[in-house]
C-alpha positions as semicolon CSV with decimal commas, in nm:
position;residue;x (nm);y (nm);z (nm)
1;X;2,718;-0,615;-0,946
2;X;2,654;-0,398;-0,656
3;X;2,652;-0,022;-0,684
4;X;3,037;0,001;-0,524
5;X;3,211;-0,253;-0,793
6;X;3,180;0,053;-1,066
7;X;3,337;0,283;-0,853
8;X;3,674;0,361;-0,944
9;X;3,827;0,488;-0,620
10;X;4,171;0,593;-0,718
11;X;3,985;0,814;-0,987
12;X;3,731;0,962;-0,780
13;X;3,706;1,311;-0,729
14;X;3,947;1,443;-0,435
15;X;3,784;1,638;-0,234
16;X;3,506;1,677;0,076
17;X;3,235;1,477;-0,126
18;X;3,386;1,162;-0,250
19;X;3,082;0,995;-0,395
20;X;2,906;0,703;-0,281
21;X;3,158;0,623;0,062
22;X;3,488;0,627;0,127
23;X;3,743;0,393;-0,044
24;X;3,828;0,031;0,072
25;X;4,058;0,212;0,333
26;X;3,754;0,312;0,524
27;X;3,757;-0,063;0,637
28;X;4,058;-0,020;0,841
29;X;3,864;0,278;1,065
30;X;3,548;0,054;1,096
31;X;3,730;-0,266;1,223
32;X;3,962;-0,024;1,473
33;X;3,624;0,144;1,579
34;X;3,471;-0,231;1,645
35;X;3,734;-0,341;1,785
36;X;3,783;-0,071;2,061
37;X;3,418;-0,047;2,113
38;X;3,369;-0,418;2,228
39;X;3,676;-0,382;2,430
40;X;3,522;-0,135;2,618
41;X;3,205;-0,311;2,643
42;X;3,358;-0,606;2,745
43;X;3,562;-0,469;3,054
44;X;3,232;-0,215;3,162
45;X;3,149;-0,499;3,442
46;X;3,495;-0,503;3,591
47;X;3,586;-0,128;3,642
48;X;3,494;0,071;3,924
49;X;3,216;0,328;3,925
50;X;3,407;0,628;3,832
51;X;3,597;0,448;3,561
52;X;3,246;0,300;3,445
53;X;3,122;0,657;3,390
54;X;3,453;0,722;3,174
55;X;3,403;0,418;2,999
56;X;3,040;0,484;2,929
57;X;3,074;0,834;2,816
58;X;3,381;0,723;2,581
59;X;3,143;0,451;2,437
60;X;2,870;0,689;2,389
61;X;3,046;0,978;2,223
62;X;3,247;0,768;1,984
63;X;2,935;0,732;1,750
64;X;2,913;1,089;1,702
65;X;3,232;1,159;1,454
66;X;3,097;0,847;1,310
67;X;2,781;0,985;1,215
68;X;2,976;1,269;1,121
69;X;3,173;1,110;0,874
70;X;2,859;0,948;0,730
71;X;2,689;1,274;0,675
72;X;3,023;1,424;0,537
73;X;3,023;1,163;0,269
74;X;2,635;1,164;0,183
75;X;2,510;1,336;-0,115
76;X;2,330;1,643;0,026
77;X;1,966;1,530;-0,063
78;X;1,983;1,225;0,152
79;X;2,152;1,375;0,469
80;X;1,853;1,411;0,715
81;X;1,808;1,126;0,825
82;X;2,192;1,145;0,965
83;X;2,120;1,514;1,116
84;X;1,853;1,350;1,301
85;X;2,073;1,059;1,415
86;X;2,322;1,313;1,500
87;X;2,068;1,525;1,695
88;X;1,961;1,210;1,908
89;X;2,335;1,125;1,992
90;X;2,427;1,471;2,100
91;X;2,072;1,454;2,330
92;X;2,156;1,113;2,464
93;X;2,499;1,263;2,600
94;X;2,409;1,561;2,687
95;X;2,163;1,368;2,923
96;X;2,419;1,111;3,005
97;X;2,640;1,403;3,118
98;X;2,378;1,572;3,301
99;X;2,299;1,219;3,481
100;X;2,645;1,144;3,613
101;X;2,687;1,519;3,693
102;X;2,377;1,475;3,927
103;X;2,495;1,156;4,107
104;X;2,865;1,204;4,147
105;X;2,922;1,571;4,176
106;X;2,606;1,675;4,344
107;X;2,566;1,332;4,562
108;X;2,181;1,260;4,429
109;X;2,079;0,931;4,482
110;X;1,984;0,928;4,123
111;X;1,960;1,151;3,788
112;X;1,625;1,057;3,695
113;X;1,304;1,297;3,717
114;X;1,582;1,578;3,633
115;X;1,702;1,742;3,292
116;X;1,890;1,430;3,226
117;X;1,526;1,267;3,139
118;X;1,426;1,544;2,921
119;X;1,751;1,506;2,713
120;X;1,685;1,127;2,720
121;X;1,323;1,218;2,577
122;X;1,439;1,434;2,303
123;X;1,724;1,172;2,173
124;X;1,452;0,914;2,150
125;X;1,241;1,169;1,988
126;X;1,528;1,228;1,737
127;X;1,621;0,869;1,706
128;X;1,264;0,773;1,625
129;X;1,263;1,080;1,343
130;X;1,575;0,933;1,180
131;X;1,478;0,594;1,176
132;X;1,093;0,702;1,018
133;X;1,307;0,920;0,758
134;X;1,526;0,617;0,631
135;X;1,194;0,390;0,641
136;X;0,976;0,693;0,460
137;X;1,261;0,678;0,186
138;X;1,339;0,303;0,162
139;X;0,984;0,190;0,187
140;X;0,828;0,442;-0,014
141;X;0,707;0,174;-0,244
142;X;0,575;-0,041;-0,010
143;X;0,365;0,219;0,199
144;X;0,069;-0,026;0,272
145;X;0,324;-0,282;0,406
146;X;0,477;-0,040;0,621
147;X;0,161;0,056;0,761
148;X;0,054;-0,301;0,869
149;X;0,363;-0,364;1,012
150;X;0,325;-0,048;1,266
151;X;-0,005;-0,151;1,368
152;X;0,091;-0,499;1,435
153;X;0,389;-0,381;1,627
154;X;0,239;-0,111;1,797
155;X;-0,010;-0,380;1,903
156;X;0,251;-0,603;2,052
157;X;0,411;-0,307;2,184
158;X;0,093;-0,235;2,396
159;X;0,034;-0,604;2,487
160;X;0,387;-0,570;2,618
161;X;0,347;-0,292;2,806
162;X;-0,007;-0,347;2,959
163;X;0,082;-0,702;3,081
164;X;0,472;-0,689;3,178
165;X;0,575;-0,325;3,221
166;X;0,257;-0,142;3,405
167;X;0,224;-0,405;3,648
168;X;0,560;-0,410;3,753
169;X;0,601;-0,031;3,764
170;X;0,287;-0,002;3,984
171;X;0,409;-0,232;4,221
172;X;0,728;-0,055;4,242
173;X;0,587;0,300;4,285
174;X;0,734;0,430;3,941
175;X;0,603;0,789;3,906
176;X;0,326;0,836;3,694
177;X;0,527;1,082;3,444
178;X;0,793;0,831;3,413
179;X;0,493;0,564;3,324
180;X;0,351;0,771;3,076
181;X;0,695;0,855;2,893
182;X;0,781;0,493;2,931
183;X;0,483;0,410;2,754
184;X;0,503;0,626;2,502
185;X;0,860;0,522;2,431
186;X;0,769;0,145;2,383
187;X;0,518;0,267;2,157
188;X;0,741;0,473;1,908
189;X;1,034;0,205;1,907
190;X;0,813;-0,074;1,869
191;X;0,639;0,092;1,592
192;X;0,938;0,201;1,404
193;X;1,105;-0,176;1,479
194;X;0,854;-0,324;1,262
195;X;0,889;-0,094;0,979
196;X;1,235;-0,160;1,003
197;X;1,163;-0,573;1,031
198;X;0,942;-0,524;0,713
199;X;1,251;-0,370;0,494
200;X;1,476;-0,623;0,625
201;X;1,219;-0,904;0,475
202;X;1,126;-0,754;0,168
203;X;1,494;-0,628;0,081
204;X;1,647;-0,826;-0,241
205;X;1,964;-0,759;-0,118
206;X;2,187;-0,800;0,213
207;X;2,205;-0,449;0,325
208;X;2,452;-0,464;0,661
209;X;2,367;-0,103;0,722
210;X;1,995;-0,197;0,763
211;X;2,099;-0,467;1,001
212;X;2,315;-0,251;1,213
213;X;2,037;0,006;1,233
214;X;1,779;-0,240;1,330
215;X;2,016;-0,400;1,587
216;X;2,026;-0,027;1,719
217;X;1,720;-0,001;1,740
218;X;1,653;-0,328;1,924
219;X;1,929;-0,232;2,158
220;X;1,720;0,072;2,252
221;X;1,406;-0,108;2,324
222;X;1,576;-0,374;2,512
223;X;1,731;-0,119;2,732
224;X;1,417;0,056;2,804
225;X;1,242;-0,243;2,891
226;X;1,541;-0,427;3,115
227;X;1,561;-0,069;3,303
228;X;1,193;-0,039;3,355
229;X;1,213;-0,419;3,511
230;X;1,502;-0,409;3,713
231;X;1,639;-0,049;3,830
232;X;1,442;0,047;4,149
233;X;1,305;0,395;4,084
234;X;1,474;0,689;4,285
235;X;1,806;0,464;4,287
236;X;2,140;0,460;4,078
237;X;2,226;0,147;4,108
238;X;2,176;-0,065;3,834
239;X;2,339;-0,419;3,670
240;X;2,619;-0,365;3,424
241;X;2,427;-0,555;3,165
242;X;2,178;-0,261;3,168
243;X;2,442;-0,020;3,038
244;X;2,596;-0,274;2,839
245;X;2,263;-0,316;2,635
246;X;2,284;0,078;2,535
247;X;2,631;0,044;2,474
248;X;2,577;-0,221;2,210
249;X;2,318;-0,025;2,046
250;X;2,531;0,306;2,034
251;X;2,802;0,067;1,884
252;X;2,558;-0,048;1,616
253;X;2,432;0,312;1,526
254;X;2,819;0,392;1,488
255;X;2,891;0,116;1,252
256;X;2,565;0,173;1,051
257;X;2,673;0,536;0,978
258;X;3,025;0,414;0,872
259;X;2,931;0,123;0,669
260;X;2,949;0,189;0,297
261;X;2,590;0,001;0,226
262;X;2,430;0,303;0,394
263;X;2,373;0,434;0,079
264;X;2,147;0,135;-0,043
265;X;1,975;0,189;0,265
266;X;1,863;0,562;0,144
267;X;1,745;0,433;-0,210
268;X;1,351;0,301;-0,260
269;X;1,333;-0,081;-0,180
270;X;1,121;-0,300;-0,412
271;X;0,730;-0,269;-0,427
272;X;0,554;-0,607;-0,289
273;X;0,177;-0,669;-0,409
274;X;-0,045;-0,493;-0,240
275;X;-0,437;-0,611;-0,193
276;X;-0,723;-0,594;0,065
277;X;-0,729;-0,999;0,106
278;X;-0,973;-1,139;0,320
279;X;-0,691;-1,224;0,584
280;X;-0,566;-0,835;0,526
281;X;-0,881;-0,766;0,673
282;X;-0,945;-0,988;0,927
283;X;-0,558;-0,884;1,040
284;X;-0,692;-0,505;1,024
285;X;-0,999;-0,587;1,229
286;X;-0,797;-0,758;1,490
287;X;-0,565;-0,437;1,512
288;X;-0,854;-0,232;1,564
289;X;-1,007;-0,437;1,911
290;X;-0,658;-0,568;2,017
291;X;-0,666;-0,247;2,248
292;X;-1,024;-0,228;2,383
293;X;-0,984;-0,634;2,423
294;X;-0,615;-0,580;2,649
295;X;-0,827;-0,329;2,854
296;X;-1,130;-0,575;2,888
297;X;-0,891;-0,857;2,990
298;X;-0,767;-0,646;3,270
299;X;-1,122;-0,540;3,400
300;X;-1,197;-0,938;3,383
301;X;-0,878;-1,036;3,610
302;X;-0,981;-0,742;3,851
303;X;-0,705;-0,507;3,743
304;X;-0,780;-0,156;3,702
305;X;-0,816;-0,051;3,294
306;X;-0,521;0,155;3,190
307;X;-0,675;0,470;3,060
308;X;-0,344;0,561;2,905
309;X;-0,276;0,255;2,698
310;X;-0,622;0,283;2,559
311;X;-0,624;0,638;2,497
312;X;-0,255;0,631;2,285
313;X;-0,321;0,291;2,132
314;X;-0,648;0,384;1,983
315;X;-0,527;0,740;1,885
316;X;-0,217;0,562;1,713
317;X;-0,383;0,255;1,538
318;X;-0,709;0,376;1,445
319;X;-0,603;0,637;1,192
320;X;-0,321;0,379;1,066
321;X;-0,613;0,110;0,992
322;X;-0,850;0,414;0,831
323;X;-0,538;0,526;0,608
324;X;-0,464;0,157;0,522
325;X;-0,792;0,073;0,386
326;X;-0,845;0,385;0,197
327;X;-0,521;0,360;0,019
328;X;-0,556;0,000;-0,115
329;X;-0,960;0,092;-0,163
330;X;-0,826;0,369;-0,382
331;X;-0,567;0,187;-0,538
332;X;-0,803;-0,077;-0,650
333;X;-1,041;0,199;-0,803
334;X;-0,738;0,307;-0,954
335;X;-0,654;0,004;-1,130
336;X;-1,041;-0,060;-1,242
337;X;-1,055;0,299;-1,364
338;X;-0,695;0,244;-1,600
339;X;-0,834;-0,090;-1,699
340;X;-1,180;0,012;-1,818
341;X;-1,011;0,285;-2,012
342;X;-0,683;0,105;-2,177
343;X;-0,649;-0,161;-2,402
344;X;-0,504;-0,465;-2,246
345;X;-0,293;-0,555;-2,524
346;X;-0,096;-0,205;-2,604
347;X;-0,179;-0,040;-2,289
348;X;-0,304;0,291;-2,501
349;X;-0,623;0,447;-2,446
350;X;-0,923;0,264;-2,581
351;X;-1,195;0,380;-2,786
352;X;-1,419;0,537;-2,510
353;X;-1,110;0,671;-2,315
354;X;-1,044;0,819;-2,680
355;X;-1,368;0,977;-2,743
356;X;-1,374;1,118;-2,378
357;X;-1,068;1,312;-2,475
358;X;-1,203;1,447;-2,788
359;X;-1,499;1,564;-2,654
360;X;-1,280;1,749;-2,358
361;X;-1,085;1,905;-2,629
362;X;-1,384;2,009;-2,828
363;X;-1,521;2,178;-2,533
364;X;-1,168;2,346;-2,524
365;X;-1,208;2,548;-2,825
366;X;-0,878;2,469;-2,946
367;X;-0,789;2,363;-3,293
368;X;-0,726;1,987;-3,344
369;X;-0,652;1,712;-3,592
370;X;-0,789;1,345;-3,551
371;X;-0,639;1,058;-3,779
372;X;-0,753;0,717;-3,798
373;X;-0,535;0,479;-3,927
374;X;-0,643;0,104;-4,031
375;X;-0,427;-0,168;-4,085
376;X;-0,442;-0,359;-4,398
377;X;-0,360;-0,734;-4,392
378;X;-0,390;-0,779;-4,039
379;X;-0,602;-1,090;-4,087
380;X;-0,363;-1,266;-4,262
381;X;-0,129;-1,176;-3,991
382;X;-0,362;-1,349;-3,739
383;X;-0,449;-1,626;-3,937
384;X;-0,087;-1,725;-4,003
385;X;0,105;-1,658;-3,666
386;X;-0,229;-1,707;-3,438
387;X;-0,351;-1,408;-3,186
388;X;-0,003;-1,382;-3,011
389;X;0,152;-1,319;-3,311
390;X;-0,116;-1,039;-3,395
391;X;-0,040;-0,907;-3,035
392;X;0,308;-0,889;-3,099
393;X;0,219;-0,677;-3,436
394;X;-0,010;-0,451;-3,243
395;X;0,234;-0,378;-3,004
396;X;0,495;-0,272;-3,216
397;X;0,241;-0,061;-3,435
398;X;0,142;0,129;-3,127
399;X;0,504;0,189;-3,028
400;X;0,595;0,351;-3,362
401;X;0,272;0,571;-3,336
402;X;0,360;0,677;-2,992
403;X;0,730;0,747;-3,137
404;X;0,604;0,989;-3,393
405;X;0,362;1,194;-3,188
406;X;0,384;1,470;-2,906
407;X;0,396;1,386;-2,565
408;X;0,048;1,568;-2,520
409;X;-0,129;1,360;-2,817
410;X;-0,337;1,081;-2,758
411;X;-0,294;0,782;-2,970
412;X;-0,568;0,498;-2,882
413;X;-0,622;0,145;-3,011
414;X;-0,970;0,231;-3,164
415;X;-1,094;-0,103;-3,265
416;X;-0,915;-0,466;-3,363
417;X;-0,706;-0,332;-3,666
418;X;-0,762;0,063;-3,553
419;X;-0,558;0,340;-3,424
420;X;-0,682;0,672;-3,369
421;X;-0,439;0,974;-3,294
422;X;-0,566;1,301;-3,131
423;X;-0,346;1,598;-3,193
424;X;-0,463;1,877;-2,981
425;X;-0,383;2,263;-3,111
426;X;-0,292;2,110;-3,421
427;X;-0,406;2,352;-3,734
428;X;-0,561;2,241;-4,098
429;X;-0,183;2,280;-4,221
430;X;-0,051;2,041;-4,005
431;X;-0,299;1,754;-4,127
432;X;-0,097;1,641;-4,458
433;X;0,233;1,644;-4,287
434;X;0,090;1,405;-3,980
435;X;-0,053;1,191;-4,237
436;X;0,239;1,149;-4,442
437;X;0,469;1,090;-4,096
438;X;0,224;0,827;-4,007
439;X;0,247;0,636;-4,347
440;X;0,641;0,652;-4,329
441;X;0,591;0,461;-4,006
442;X;0,481;0,146;-4,228
443;X;0,738;0,139;-4,462
444;X;1,018;-0,077;-4,276
445;X;0,885;-0,461;-4,187
446;X;0,800;-0,552;-3,865
447;X;0,910;-0,838;-3,678
448;X;0,653;-1,119;-3,573
449;X;0,799;-1,467;-3,421
450;X;1,134;-1,367;-3,573
451;X;1,048;-1,351;-3,923
452;X;0,948;-0,978;-4,085
453;X;0,625;-0,901;-4,200
454;X;0,501;-0,569;-4,423
455;X;0,240;-0,450;-4,337
456;X;-0,012;-0,148;-4,498
457;X;-0,213;0,108;-4,358
458;X;-0,500;0,324;-4,491
459;X;-0,464;0,679;-4,290
460;X;-0,773;0,946;-4,235
461;X;-0,726;1,278;-4,159
462;X;-1,009;1,529;-4,033
463;X;-0,964;1,860;-3,897
464;X;-1,202;2,020;-3,660
465;X;-1,321;2,300;-3,870
466;X;-1,693;2,290;-3,829
467;X;-1,939;2,280;-3,508
468;X;-1,989;1,923;-3,477
469;X;-1,986;1,667;-3,168
470;X;-1,694;1,429;-3,100
471;X;-1,898;1,120;-3,288
472;X;-1,967;1,304;-3,595
473;X;-1,599;1,397;-3,627
474;X;-1,489;1,037;-3,549
475;X;-1,775;0,947;-3,837
476;X;-1,590;1,199;-4,058
477;X;-1,239;1,028;-4,015
478;X;-1,387;0,690;-4,043
479;X;-1,515;0,790;-4,392
480;X;-1,214;0,950;-4,496
481;X;-1,022;0,596;-4,423
482;X;-1,281;0,444;-4,640
483;X;-1,183;0,681;-4,922
484;X;-0,844;0,590;-4,846
485;X;-0,878;0,237;-4,899
486;X;-1,068;0,265;-5,191
487;X;-0,784;0,469;-5,317
488;X;-0,513;0,239;-5,254
489;X;-0,699;-0,050;-5,402
490;X;-0,791;0,116;-5,723
491;X;-0,421;0,263;-5,823
492;X;-0,174;0,001;-5,918
493;X;0,185;-0,067;-5,774
494;X;0,030;0,035;-5,404
495;X;0,097;-0,249;-5,169
496;X;-0,221;-0,368;-5,002
497;X;-0,049;-0,506;-4,697
498;X;0,102;-0,853;-4,715
499;X;0,254;-1,114;-4,481
């Protein structure tokens, strides 16, 4: 069942905010928007220049109310991506209006190199920020994969720029500032598209809003590449299909904002396994050397080395590679430290970790109580049910002990059939109650392989009422357990633990 199936649309709160998204009637709005946009795109090549201007501006403005609808329906904490996308659309349309003003009203051959270009650059930046915000939310559980995808896609963008775009732009005399702006735009778009592709590949469900956003970003990149390759600098004439690519991107962005699945787009995605394998190390090494290799290849072919590419590419890729290695290494260290300090069966702190926390508590000078609980009859359970059955019993004992202690207390698997509890900031008067609470846990039978199993326990309790080291305190509580066991064995009617 999807997150939308549980929504009772007829009973949803009436008001400005309507939960996940609009009701089923919102589908009509989406379909209407799609059909009108497709019709406007289809007739675009057949129109006169003035009609093309009107058609283009109408279709580029249409996603603005769509994004505002998505913004209005989205919970307050999830609105940042929509604000960025709205700012991008406003900037793009301001640039479009300025471009047409310079060409149609002022009679200039092109609007390039004017304030229209500044608005277009701002639009790309806002679009990038919106997409990055979505990637950060959706991919927060897959940061390593996001970095890998960014590195790979930016390396691909560098190859496209150096071997396809740059030679053409140099041949046709594109201004230097336009070349730099195009280079940065290609790097930005390829990087975010790589992240979006990673989200699509790792998603365990089909999210239409995600695919629509990928389509919008792809159209933006395709439009930049196409215009750079087919439009001569300083002219306003361009094939109609270059504008149609951008119009498809605007439409996809509007559909993304209207899609009800945009709620899932902003939720954290799955967490794929992340490790520093040999293949990944080889990939990261390749990513570090690809930009210098491209520069060397140009030198071998007698072409000038693209200093801008080397500077931008190296500055972008190298920090990502270093962060990627550091993240995997730190995660590996964290896992190893955890494994060294925790019991693999119960996931409780082990004896070494318990002793470390005990010494730290003793050094803090706060009163504390230490309990040691030794299971009676655990060997019989192991002999009857095997080690797997014994592990089941240990896990249940651990869960009960954790459930009856405070959040700041430490419950540890101290030995094969022993559990230790450290209660910090507990007084001497608390010890008897703590002991009775632990003993009550064993009155109810445990379940091993579907069968009830009764289990007794000997509990020893000591307080930090003298100056001593942690090992001395542990020895005292161990002696207390031995005394409790002798007491239990000598008193008639007390169960010794059975299975």
